Short mmCIF file of C-alpha atoms in Angstrom, two decimals:
data_model
loop_
_atom_site.label_atom_id
_atom_site.label_comp_id
_atom_site.label_asym_id
_atom_site.label_seq_id
_atom_site.Cartn_x
_atom_site.Cartn_y
_atom_site.Cartn_z
CA MET A 116 -43.42 156.38 89.03
CA GLU A 117 -43.17 158.25 92.29
CA GLN A 118 -45.63 157.58 95.09
CA ASP A 119 -46.42 160.18 97.70
CA TYR A 120 -47.17 158.64 101.07
CA ILE A 121 -49.09 160.49 103.75
CA LYS A 122 -47.07 160.73 106.94
CA PRO A 123 -49.32 160.25 109.97
CA THR A 124 -49.25 162.90 112.65
CA GLU A 125 -48.11 162.19 116.20
CA ALA A 126 -51.76 162.11 117.37
CA GLN A 127 -52.66 159.59 114.69
CA LEU A 128 -49.74 157.36 115.68
CA LYS A 129 -50.82 157.48 119.34
CA ALA A 130 -54.41 156.65 118.39
CA ARG A 131 -53.21 153.75 116.23
CA ARG A 132 -51.11 152.39 119.10
CA LYS A 133 -54.00 152.66 121.57
CA ARG A 134 -56.26 150.87 119.10
CA SER A 135 -53.70 148.11 118.62
CA VAL A 136 -53.31 147.62 122.37
CA ALA A 137 -57.10 147.52 122.82
CA ILE A 138 -57.44 144.89 120.08
CA ALA A 139 -54.63 142.81 121.60
CA LEU A 140 -56.24 142.95 125.06
CA ALA A 141 -59.65 142.02 123.64
CA LEU A 142 -58.13 139.07 121.79
CA ALA A 143 -56.28 137.88 124.91
CA ALA A 144 -59.49 138.17 126.96
CA PHE A 145 -61.39 136.16 124.34
CA VAL A 146 -58.76 133.41 124.40
CA VAL A 147 -58.91 133.23 128.21
CA ILE A 148 -62.72 133.12 128.17
CA VAL A 149 -62.75 130.29 125.62
CA TYR A 150 -60.11 128.36 127.58
CA VAL A 151 -61.93 128.73 130.90
CA GLY A 152 -65.24 127.90 129.24
CA SER A 153 -63.75 124.72 127.81
CA LEU A 154 -62.42 123.67 131.22
CA VAL A 155 -65.80 124.33 132.85
CA LYS A 156 -67.67 122.43 130.15
CA LEU A 157 -65.40 119.39 130.31
CA GLY A 158 -65.36 119.46 134.10
CA PRO A 159 -63.03 117.75 136.53
CA SER A 160 -63.14 114.49 134.56
CA LEU A 161 -60.71 116.11 132.13
CA PHE A 162 -57.87 115.45 134.59
CA ASP A 163 -59.00 111.95 135.66
CA ARG A 164 -58.89 110.23 132.30
CA ALA A 165 -56.26 107.63 131.37
CA MET A 166 -53.43 108.74 129.14
#
């Protein structure tokens, strides 16, 4: 059983890479926003509590 795979063109590979980078940057931005939002919500008391 032989399978024929479609080989992507150079333009398709570039587009895929750009899409992957854009998704990675969006995910990183989301993580930073959630982290900063958590710090703002908890406030300065986060660092004053007893361990």
